[in-house]
Each structure stands twice: as C-alpha cells, then as structure tokens.
PDB file of C-alpha atoms in Angstrom:
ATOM      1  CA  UNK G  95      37.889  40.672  15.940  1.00  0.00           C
ATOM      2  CA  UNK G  96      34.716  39.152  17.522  1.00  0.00           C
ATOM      3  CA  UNK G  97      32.252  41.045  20.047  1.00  0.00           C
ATOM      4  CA  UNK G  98      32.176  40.880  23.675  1.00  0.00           C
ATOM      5  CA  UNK G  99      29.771  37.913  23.188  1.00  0.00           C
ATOM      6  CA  UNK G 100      32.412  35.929  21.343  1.00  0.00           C
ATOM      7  CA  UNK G 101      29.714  34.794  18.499  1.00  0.00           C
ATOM      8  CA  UNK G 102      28.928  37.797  16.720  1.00  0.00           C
ATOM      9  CA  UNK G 103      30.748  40.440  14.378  1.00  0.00           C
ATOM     10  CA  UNK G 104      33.436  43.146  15.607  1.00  0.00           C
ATOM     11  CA  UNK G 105      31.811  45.972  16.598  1.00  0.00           C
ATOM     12  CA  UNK G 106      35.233  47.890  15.251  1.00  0.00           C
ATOM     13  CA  UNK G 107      34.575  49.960  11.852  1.00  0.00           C
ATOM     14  CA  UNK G 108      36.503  48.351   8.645  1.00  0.00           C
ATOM     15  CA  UNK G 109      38.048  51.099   6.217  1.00  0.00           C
ATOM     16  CA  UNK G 110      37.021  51.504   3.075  1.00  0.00           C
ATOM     17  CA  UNK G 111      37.611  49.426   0.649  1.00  0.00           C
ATOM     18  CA  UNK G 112      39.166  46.756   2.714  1.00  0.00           C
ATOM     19  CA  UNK G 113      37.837  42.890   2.318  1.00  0.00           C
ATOM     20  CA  UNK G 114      35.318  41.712   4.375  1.00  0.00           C
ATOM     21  CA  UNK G 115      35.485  39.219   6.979  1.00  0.00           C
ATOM     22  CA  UNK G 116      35.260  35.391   5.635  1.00  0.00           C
ATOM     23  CA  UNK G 117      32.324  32.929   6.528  1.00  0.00           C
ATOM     24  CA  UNK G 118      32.920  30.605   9.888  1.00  0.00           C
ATOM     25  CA  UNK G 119      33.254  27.226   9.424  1.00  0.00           C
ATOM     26  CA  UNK G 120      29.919  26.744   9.766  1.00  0.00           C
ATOM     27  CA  UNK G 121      28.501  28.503   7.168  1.00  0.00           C
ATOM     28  CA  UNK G 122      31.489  27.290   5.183  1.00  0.00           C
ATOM     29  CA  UNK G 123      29.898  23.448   6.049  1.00  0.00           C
ATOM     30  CA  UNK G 124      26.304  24.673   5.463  1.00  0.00           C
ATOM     31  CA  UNK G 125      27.173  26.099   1.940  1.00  0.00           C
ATOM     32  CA  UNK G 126      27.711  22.260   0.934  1.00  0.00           C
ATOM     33  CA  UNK G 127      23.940  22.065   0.813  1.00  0.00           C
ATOM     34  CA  UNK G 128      22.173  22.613  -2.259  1.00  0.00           C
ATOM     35  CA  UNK G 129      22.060  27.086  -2.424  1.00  0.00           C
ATOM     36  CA  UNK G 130      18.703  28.555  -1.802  1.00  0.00           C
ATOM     37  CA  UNK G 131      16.987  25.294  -1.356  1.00  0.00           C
ATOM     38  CA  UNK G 132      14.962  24.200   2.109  1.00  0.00           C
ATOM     39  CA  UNK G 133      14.855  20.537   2.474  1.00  0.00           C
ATOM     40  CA  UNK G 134      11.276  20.518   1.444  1.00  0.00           C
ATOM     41  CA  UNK G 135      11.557  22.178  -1.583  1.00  0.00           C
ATOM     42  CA  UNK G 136      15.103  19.747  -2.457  1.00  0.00           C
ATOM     43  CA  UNK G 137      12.999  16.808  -2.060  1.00  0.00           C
ATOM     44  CA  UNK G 138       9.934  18.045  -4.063  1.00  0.00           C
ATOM     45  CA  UNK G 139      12.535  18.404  -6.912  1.00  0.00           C
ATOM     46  CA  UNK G 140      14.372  15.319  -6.744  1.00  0.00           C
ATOM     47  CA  UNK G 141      10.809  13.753  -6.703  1.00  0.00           C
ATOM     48  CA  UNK G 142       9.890  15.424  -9.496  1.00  0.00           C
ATOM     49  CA  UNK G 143      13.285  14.427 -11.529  1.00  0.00           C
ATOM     50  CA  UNK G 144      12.170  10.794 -10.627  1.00  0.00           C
ATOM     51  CA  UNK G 145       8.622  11.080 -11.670  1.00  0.00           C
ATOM     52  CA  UNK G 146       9.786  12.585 -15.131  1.00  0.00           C
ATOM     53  CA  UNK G 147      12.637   9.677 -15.649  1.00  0.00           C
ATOM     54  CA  UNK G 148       9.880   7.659 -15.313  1.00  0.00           C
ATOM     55  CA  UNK G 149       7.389   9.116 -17.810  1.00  0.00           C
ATOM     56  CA  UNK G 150      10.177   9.453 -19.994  1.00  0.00           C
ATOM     57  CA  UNK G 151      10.011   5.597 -20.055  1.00  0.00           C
ATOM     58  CA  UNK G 152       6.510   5.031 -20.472  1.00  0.00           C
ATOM     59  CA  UNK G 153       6.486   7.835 -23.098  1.00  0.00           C
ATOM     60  CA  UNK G 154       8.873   5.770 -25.214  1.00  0.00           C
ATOM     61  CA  UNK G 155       7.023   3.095 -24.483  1.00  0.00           C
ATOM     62  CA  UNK G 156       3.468   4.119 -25.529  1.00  0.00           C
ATOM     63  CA  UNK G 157       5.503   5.096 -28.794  1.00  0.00           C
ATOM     64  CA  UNK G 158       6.606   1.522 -29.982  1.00  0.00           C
ATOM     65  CA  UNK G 159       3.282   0.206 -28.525  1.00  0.00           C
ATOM     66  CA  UNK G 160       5.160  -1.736 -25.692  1.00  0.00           C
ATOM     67  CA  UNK G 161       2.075  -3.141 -23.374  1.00  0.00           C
ATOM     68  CA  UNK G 162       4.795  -4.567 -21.014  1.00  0.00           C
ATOM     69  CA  UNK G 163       6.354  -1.369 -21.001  1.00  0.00           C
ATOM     70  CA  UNK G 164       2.898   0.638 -20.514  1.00  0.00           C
ATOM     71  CA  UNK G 165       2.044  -1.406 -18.082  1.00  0.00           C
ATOM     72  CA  UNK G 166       4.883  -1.537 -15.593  1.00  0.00           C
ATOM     73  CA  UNK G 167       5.379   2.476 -16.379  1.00  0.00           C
ATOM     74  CA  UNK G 168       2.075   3.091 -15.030  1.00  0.00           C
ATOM     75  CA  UNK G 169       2.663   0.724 -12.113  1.00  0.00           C
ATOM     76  CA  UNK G 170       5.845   2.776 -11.381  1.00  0.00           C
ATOM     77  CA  UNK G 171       3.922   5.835 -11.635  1.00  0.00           C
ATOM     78  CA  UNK G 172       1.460   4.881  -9.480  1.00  0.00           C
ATOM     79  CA  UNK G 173       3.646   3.500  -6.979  1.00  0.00           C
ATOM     80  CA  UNK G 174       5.451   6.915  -7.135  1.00  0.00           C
ATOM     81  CA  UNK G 175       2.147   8.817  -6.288  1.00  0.00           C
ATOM     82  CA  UNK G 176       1.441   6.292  -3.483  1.00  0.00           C
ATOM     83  CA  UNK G 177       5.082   6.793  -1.574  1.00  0.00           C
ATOM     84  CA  UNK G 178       4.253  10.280  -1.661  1.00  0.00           C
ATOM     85  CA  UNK G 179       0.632  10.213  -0.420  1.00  0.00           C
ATOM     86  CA  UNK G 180      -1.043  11.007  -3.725  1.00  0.00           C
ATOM     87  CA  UNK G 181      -3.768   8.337  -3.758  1.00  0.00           C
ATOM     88  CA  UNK G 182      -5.944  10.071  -6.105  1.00  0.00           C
ATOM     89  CA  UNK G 183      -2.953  10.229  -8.579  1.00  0.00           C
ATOM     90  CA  UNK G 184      -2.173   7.019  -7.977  1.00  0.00           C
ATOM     91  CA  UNK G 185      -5.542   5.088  -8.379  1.00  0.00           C
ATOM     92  CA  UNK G 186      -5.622   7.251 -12.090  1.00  0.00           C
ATOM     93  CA  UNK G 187      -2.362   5.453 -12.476  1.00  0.00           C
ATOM     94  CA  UNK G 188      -3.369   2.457 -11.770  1.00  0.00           C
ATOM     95  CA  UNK G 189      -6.715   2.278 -13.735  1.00  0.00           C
ATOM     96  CA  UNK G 190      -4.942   2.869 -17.011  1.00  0.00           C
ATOM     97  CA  UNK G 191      -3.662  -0.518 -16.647  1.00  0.00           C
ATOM     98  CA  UNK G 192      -7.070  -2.214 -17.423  1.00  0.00           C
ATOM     99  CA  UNK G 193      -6.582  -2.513 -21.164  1.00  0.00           C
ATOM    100  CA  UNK G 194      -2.900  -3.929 -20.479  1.00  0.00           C
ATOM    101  CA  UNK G 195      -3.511  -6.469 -17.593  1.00  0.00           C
ATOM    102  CA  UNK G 196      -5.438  -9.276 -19.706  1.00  0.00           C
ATOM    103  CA  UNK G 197      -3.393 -12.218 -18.827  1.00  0.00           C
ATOM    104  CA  UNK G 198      -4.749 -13.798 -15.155  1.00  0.00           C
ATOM    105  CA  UNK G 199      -1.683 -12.803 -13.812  1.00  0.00           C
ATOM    106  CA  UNK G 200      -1.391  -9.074 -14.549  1.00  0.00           C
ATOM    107  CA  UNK G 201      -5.031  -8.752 -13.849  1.00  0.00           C
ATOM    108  CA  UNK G 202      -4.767 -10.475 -10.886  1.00  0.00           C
ATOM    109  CA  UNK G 203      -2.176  -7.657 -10.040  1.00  0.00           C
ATOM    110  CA  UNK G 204      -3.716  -4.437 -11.165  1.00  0.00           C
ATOM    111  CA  UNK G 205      -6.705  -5.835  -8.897  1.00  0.00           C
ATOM    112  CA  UNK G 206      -4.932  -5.683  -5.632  1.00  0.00           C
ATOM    113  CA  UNK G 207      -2.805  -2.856  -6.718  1.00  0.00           C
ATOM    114  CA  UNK G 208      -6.582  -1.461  -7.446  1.00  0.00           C
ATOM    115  CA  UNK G 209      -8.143  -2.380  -3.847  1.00  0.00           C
ATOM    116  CA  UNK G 210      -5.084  -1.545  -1.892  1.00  0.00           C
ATOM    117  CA  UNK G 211      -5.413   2.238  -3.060  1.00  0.00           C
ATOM    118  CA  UNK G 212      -8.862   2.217  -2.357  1.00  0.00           C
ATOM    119  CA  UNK G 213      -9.299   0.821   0.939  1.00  0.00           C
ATOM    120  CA  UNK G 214      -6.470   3.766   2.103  1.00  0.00           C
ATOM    121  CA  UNK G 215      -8.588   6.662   0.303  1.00  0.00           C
ATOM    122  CA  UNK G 216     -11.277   5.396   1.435  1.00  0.00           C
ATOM    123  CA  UNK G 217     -13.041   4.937  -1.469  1.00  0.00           C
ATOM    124  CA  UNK G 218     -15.141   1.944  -0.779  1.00  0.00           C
ATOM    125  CA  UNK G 219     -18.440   1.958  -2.872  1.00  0.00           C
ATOM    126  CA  UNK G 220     -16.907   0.456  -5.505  1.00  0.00           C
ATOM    127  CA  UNK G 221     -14.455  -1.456  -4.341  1.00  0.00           C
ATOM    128  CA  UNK G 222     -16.659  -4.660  -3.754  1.00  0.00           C
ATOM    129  CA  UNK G 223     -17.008  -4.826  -7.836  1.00  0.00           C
ATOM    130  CA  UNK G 224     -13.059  -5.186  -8.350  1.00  0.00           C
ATOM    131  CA  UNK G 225     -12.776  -7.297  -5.537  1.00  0.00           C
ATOM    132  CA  UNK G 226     -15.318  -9.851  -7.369  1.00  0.00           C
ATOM    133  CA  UNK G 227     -13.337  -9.803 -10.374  1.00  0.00           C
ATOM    134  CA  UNK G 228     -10.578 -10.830  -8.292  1.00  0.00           C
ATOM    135  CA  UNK G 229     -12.250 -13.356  -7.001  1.00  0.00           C
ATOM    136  CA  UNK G 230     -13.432 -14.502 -10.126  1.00  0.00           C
ATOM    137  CA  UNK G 231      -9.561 -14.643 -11.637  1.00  0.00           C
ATOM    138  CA  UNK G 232      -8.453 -17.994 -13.418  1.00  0.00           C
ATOM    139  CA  UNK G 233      -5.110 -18.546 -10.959  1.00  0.00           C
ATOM    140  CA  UNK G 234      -7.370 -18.693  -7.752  1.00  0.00           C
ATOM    141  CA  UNK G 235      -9.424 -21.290  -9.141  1.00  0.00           C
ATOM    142  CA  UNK G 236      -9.669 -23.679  -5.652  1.00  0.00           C
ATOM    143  CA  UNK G 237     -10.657 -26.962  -7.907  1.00  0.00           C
ATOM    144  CA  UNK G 238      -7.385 -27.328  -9.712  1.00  0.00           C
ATOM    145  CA  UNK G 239      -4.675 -29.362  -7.599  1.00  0.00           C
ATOM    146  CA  UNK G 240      -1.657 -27.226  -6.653  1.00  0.00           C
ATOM    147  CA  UNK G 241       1.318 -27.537  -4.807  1.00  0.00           C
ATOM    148  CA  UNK G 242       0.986 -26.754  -0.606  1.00  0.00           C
ATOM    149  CA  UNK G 243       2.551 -23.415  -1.305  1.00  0.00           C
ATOM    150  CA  UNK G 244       1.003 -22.563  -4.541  1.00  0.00           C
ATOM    151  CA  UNK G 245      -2.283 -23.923  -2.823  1.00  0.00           C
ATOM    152  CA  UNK G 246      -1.298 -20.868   0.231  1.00  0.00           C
ATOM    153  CA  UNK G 247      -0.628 -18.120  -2.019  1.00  0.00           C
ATOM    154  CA  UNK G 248      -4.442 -19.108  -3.285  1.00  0.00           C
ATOM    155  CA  UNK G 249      -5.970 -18.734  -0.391  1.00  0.00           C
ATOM    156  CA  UNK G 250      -4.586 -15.472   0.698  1.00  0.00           C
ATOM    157  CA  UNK G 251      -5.036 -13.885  -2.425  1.00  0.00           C
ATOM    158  CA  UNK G 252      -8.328 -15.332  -2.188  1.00  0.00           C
ATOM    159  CA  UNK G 253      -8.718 -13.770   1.433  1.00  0.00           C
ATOM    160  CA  UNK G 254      -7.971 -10.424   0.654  1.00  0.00           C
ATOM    161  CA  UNK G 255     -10.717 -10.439  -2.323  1.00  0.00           C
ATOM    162  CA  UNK G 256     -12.958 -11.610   0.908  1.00  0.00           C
ATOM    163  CA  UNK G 257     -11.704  -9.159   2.723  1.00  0.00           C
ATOM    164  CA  UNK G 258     -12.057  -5.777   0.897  1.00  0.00           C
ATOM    165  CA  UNK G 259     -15.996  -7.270   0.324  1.00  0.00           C
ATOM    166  CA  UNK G 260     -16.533  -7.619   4.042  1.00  0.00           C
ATOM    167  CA  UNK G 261     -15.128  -3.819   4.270  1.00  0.00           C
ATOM    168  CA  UNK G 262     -17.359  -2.513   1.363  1.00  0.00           C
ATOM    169  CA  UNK G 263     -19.966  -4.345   3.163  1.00  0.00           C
ATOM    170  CA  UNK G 264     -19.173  -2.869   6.567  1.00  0.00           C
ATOM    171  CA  UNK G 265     -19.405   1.025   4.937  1.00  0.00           C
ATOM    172  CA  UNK G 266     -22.786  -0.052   3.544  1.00  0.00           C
ATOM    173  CA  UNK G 267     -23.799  -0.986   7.316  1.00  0.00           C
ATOM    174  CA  UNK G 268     -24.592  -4.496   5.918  1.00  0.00           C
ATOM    175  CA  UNK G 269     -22.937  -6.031   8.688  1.00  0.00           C
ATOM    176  CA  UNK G 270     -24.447  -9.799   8.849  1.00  0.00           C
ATOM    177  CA  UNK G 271     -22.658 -10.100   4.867  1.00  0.00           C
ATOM    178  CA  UNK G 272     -19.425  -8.179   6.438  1.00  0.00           C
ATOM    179  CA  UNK G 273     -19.422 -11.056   9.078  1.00  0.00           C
ATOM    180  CA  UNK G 274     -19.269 -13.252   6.494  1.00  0.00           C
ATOM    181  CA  UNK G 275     -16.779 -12.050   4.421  1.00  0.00           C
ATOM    182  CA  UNK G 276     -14.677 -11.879   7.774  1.00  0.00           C
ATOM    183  CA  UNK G 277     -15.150 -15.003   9.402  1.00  0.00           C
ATOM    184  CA  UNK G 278     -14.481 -16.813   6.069  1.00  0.00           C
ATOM    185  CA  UNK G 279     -11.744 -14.931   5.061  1.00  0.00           C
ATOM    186  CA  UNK G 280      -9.672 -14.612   8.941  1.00  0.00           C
ATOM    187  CA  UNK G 281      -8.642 -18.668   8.781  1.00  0.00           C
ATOM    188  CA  UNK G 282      -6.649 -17.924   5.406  1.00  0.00           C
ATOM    189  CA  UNK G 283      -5.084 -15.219   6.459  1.00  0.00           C
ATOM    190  CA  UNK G 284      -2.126 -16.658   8.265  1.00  0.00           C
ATOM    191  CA  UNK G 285      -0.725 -16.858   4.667  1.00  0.00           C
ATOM    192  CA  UNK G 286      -0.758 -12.972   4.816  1.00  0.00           C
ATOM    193  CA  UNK G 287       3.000 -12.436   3.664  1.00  0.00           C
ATOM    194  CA  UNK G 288       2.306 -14.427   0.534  1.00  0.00           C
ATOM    195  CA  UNK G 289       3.335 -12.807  -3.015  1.00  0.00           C
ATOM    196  CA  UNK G 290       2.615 -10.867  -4.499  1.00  0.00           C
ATOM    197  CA  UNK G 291       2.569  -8.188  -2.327  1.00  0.00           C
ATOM    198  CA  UNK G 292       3.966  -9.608   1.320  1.00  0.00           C
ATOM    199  CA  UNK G 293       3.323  -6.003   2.929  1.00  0.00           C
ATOM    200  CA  UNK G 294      -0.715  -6.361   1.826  1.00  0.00           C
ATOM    201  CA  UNK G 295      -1.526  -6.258   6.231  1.00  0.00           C
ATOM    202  CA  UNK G 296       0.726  -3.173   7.042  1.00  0.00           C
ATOM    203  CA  UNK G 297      -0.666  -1.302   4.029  1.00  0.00           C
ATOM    204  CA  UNK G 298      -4.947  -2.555   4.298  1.00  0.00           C
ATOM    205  CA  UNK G 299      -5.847  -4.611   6.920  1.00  0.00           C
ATOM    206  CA  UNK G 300      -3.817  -6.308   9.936  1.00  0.00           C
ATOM    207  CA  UNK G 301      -5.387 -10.237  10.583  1.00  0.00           C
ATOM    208  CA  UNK G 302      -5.716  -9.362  14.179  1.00  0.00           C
ATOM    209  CA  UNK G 303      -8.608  -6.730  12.864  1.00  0.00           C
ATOM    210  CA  UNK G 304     -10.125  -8.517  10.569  1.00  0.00           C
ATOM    211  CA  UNK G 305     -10.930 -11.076  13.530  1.00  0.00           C
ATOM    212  CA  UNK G 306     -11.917  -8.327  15.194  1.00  0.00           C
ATOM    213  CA  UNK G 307     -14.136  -7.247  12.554  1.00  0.00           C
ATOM    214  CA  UNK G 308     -15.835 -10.413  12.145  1.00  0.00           C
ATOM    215  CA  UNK G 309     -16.037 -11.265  16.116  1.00  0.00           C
ATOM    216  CA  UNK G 310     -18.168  -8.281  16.732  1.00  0.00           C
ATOM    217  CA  UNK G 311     -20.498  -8.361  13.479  1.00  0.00           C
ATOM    218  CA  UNK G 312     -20.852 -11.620  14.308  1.00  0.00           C
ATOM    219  CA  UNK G 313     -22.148 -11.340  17.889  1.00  0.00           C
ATOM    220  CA  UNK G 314     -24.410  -8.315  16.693  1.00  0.00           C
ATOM    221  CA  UNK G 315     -25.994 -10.185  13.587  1.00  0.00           C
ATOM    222  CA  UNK G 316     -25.535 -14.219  13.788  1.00  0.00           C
ATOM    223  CA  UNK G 317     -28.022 -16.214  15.764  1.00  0.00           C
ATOM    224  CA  UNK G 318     -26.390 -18.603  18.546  1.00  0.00           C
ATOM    225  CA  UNK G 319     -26.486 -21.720  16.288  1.00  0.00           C
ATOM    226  CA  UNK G 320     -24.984 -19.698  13.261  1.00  0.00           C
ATOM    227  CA  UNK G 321     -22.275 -18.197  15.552  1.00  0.00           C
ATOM    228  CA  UNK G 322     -21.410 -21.249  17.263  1.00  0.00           C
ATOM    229  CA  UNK G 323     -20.937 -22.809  13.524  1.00  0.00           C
ATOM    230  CA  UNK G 324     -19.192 -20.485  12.007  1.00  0.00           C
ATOM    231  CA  UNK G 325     -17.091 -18.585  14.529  1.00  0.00           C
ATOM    232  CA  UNK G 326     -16.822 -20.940  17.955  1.00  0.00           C
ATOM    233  CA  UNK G 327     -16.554 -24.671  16.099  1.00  0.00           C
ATOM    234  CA  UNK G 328     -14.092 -23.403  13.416  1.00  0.00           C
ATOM    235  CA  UNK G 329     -11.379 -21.430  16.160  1.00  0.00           C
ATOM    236  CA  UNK G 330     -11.717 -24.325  18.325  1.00  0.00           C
ATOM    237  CA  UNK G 331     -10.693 -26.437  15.503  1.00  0.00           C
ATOM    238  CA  UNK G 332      -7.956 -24.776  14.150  1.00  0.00           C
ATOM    239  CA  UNK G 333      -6.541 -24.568  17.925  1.00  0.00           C
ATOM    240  CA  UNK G 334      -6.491 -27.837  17.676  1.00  0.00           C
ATOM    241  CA  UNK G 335      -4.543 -28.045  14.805  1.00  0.00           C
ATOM    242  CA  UNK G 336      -1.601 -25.864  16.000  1.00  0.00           C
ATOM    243  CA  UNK G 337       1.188 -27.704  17.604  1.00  0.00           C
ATOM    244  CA  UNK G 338       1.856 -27.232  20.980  1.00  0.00           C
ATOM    245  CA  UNK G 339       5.426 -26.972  22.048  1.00  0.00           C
ATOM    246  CA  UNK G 340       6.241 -29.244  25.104  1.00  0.00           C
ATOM    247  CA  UNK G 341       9.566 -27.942  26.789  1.00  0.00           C
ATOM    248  CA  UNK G 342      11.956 -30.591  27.157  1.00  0.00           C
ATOM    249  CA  UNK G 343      13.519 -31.125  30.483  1.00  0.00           C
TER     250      UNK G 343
END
C-alpha cells in the first residue's frame, strides 16, 4: 500500500518475517547503470581502461624495438592526456618522440604536435626554439617546385611555425618582431585546414586573431612607410585578387 502522498512507503506495519516490498520501476531502470558508480567516477575508469590498452601497446612495442610502434603509442598517449585536459602529461608524451621522429615527416609532426600543447598551457618561452626547427624542416623547403596543393599545405605549415614565433614574441613584449611574424604569416593562412592537422585554428590560433594580432602591433611599432608596406599595400592587393561575384539577372 502507498502513503497518503501516493510516492512514498505504506505507513502500515509488515509482520515478521514477511518479504519486503519490491523496487518501482524506476529503481528497477536505474539499477541498469553500472552499481555504486557516479558518472564521474564510470568515466574516470573507462578512461583509465583506454589509457592502459594503450600502454599495453607501446609496452610491446618498446620490447621488439618497434620505433613506428613507439612512436605512434606515445602520440596516442599524448593525445589521450590532451582530450582529457592533461597538458602537462601530454607534452611529456609528446617529447619522448624526439629520438623516433627523424624522418622530415615525423619531425615535422612531433613539432606541431609539440607547439600546439604549448601554446594551450601556456608555456611559451620555449616554444619559439621548436617552432624554428619547424621552420627549418626539409618538406617546407619554398625553393623546390611543388604541385598548387602541395605548394598550400607549405605555406600553412609554414604559417603556423610563423605564427607560434610571433606569440613567443608577443609574451616577451617584443612586439615590433611579433608584428612581423603576424603580418607575414596572416596571408598564408587561408590554407588553415591543410593536413596535417585541419583543426590547427580551433585548437591555437583563429586567422581572424592573428590579423588582429598583427594589425595592432603593427600600428603601435611600424613607422607609416613600414606599415603602409607591409600591412596596407599587401591587403589591398590580395583584395584585389579575390573574385568578386556579380549576380546574374
């Protein structure tokens, strides 16, 4: 029997020995869930059964001396630290990958996977030193003739290295070599989704700020021929080279 409330227990006595009243349907529907678990603590396991698949693998692979192995394991772990907001874990991660990234392109990758985590600490004081090396990499060599999109994915790779120099710049209050860096770099960034990593302006920098960026260190720093070189006569020209869409009719 329920109380007067219609929700609660019967106030009526059972007799001894007599079985007790079963759960609602709710609780029935609610026992479904993991027992004893909040949905914090359910998720901190299940990420913790994913990061130890995934050492697991890297484990093995450190055993048969697998650098492709090594190195993707630590990229996975790192990437598992980032997703969960562990950016000192993750940059640890990371780092371990300098003795395994020695062909251009897997350098070339633990660099930005490098800067990205940095930028987001922040941990900019040395970031300008990795983003040299980037720079310095044998696929964004500008002098070698390259397909149109090969040549794009060069300059944004190239624009990010720019970029993350302008920001270490801009935290050392530098600001005439931050313009720089930004006014340079904000042309080639219209290639922003280019691989690897297409998500690089939703995780650093958005091009709208690094304009920004530039547009304001510029008018504090540059003198009026300087800024009419370098920020004016370049956005004027590339205005002119968009196409303008004439409605027809």
């Amino acid at each position: 029997r329920r109380s007067a409330t219609g929700w609660g227990p019967s106030t009526r006595r059972t007799q001894p020995g007599s079985p007790r009243p079963t759960r609602s349907a709710a609780r029935r529907s609610l026992s479904l869930q993991p027992p004893h678990l909040t949905r914090r603590r359910w998720f901190a396991q299940a990420a913790k059964a994913q990061y130890d698949r995934i050492d697991q693998d890297l484990q093995v692979s450190k055993t048969n001396s697998m650098k492709d192995g090594i190195r993707m394991g630590c990229n996975d772990i790192g990437d598992h630290h980032e997703r969960r907001g562990d950016l000192q874990a993750a940059l640890k991660s990371f780092i371990r990958n300098r003795d395994y990234s020695h062909p251009a392109k897997y350098e070339l990758e633990f660099v930005l996977n490098v800067l990205r985590v940095k930028v987001n600490i922040p941990h900019l004081h040395q970031i300008e030193s990795f983003a040299m090396k980037g720079e310095k990499n044998a696929l964004l060599d500008q002098k070698v003739a390259d397909a149109p999109d090969v040549a794009k994915t060069k300059a944004a790779l190239s624009a990010r290295m720019k970029v993350c120099c302008g920001l270490a710049s801009l935290h050392a209050k530098k600001y005439k070599s931050a313009a720089r860096k930004f006014v340079v770099a904000e042309p080639e960034l219209q290639y922003a989704n280019a691989q690897p990593f297409p998500d690089w302006a939703k995780h650093v920098v958005a091009p709208r700020d690094v304009a920004i960026y530039g547009g304001l260190c510029a008018l504090a720093e540059f003198d009026r021929p300087e800024l009419k070189k370098l920020v004016i006569d370049v956005r004027l020209s590339r205005r002119r080279c968009q196409p303008c869409h004439v409605p027809v009719g």
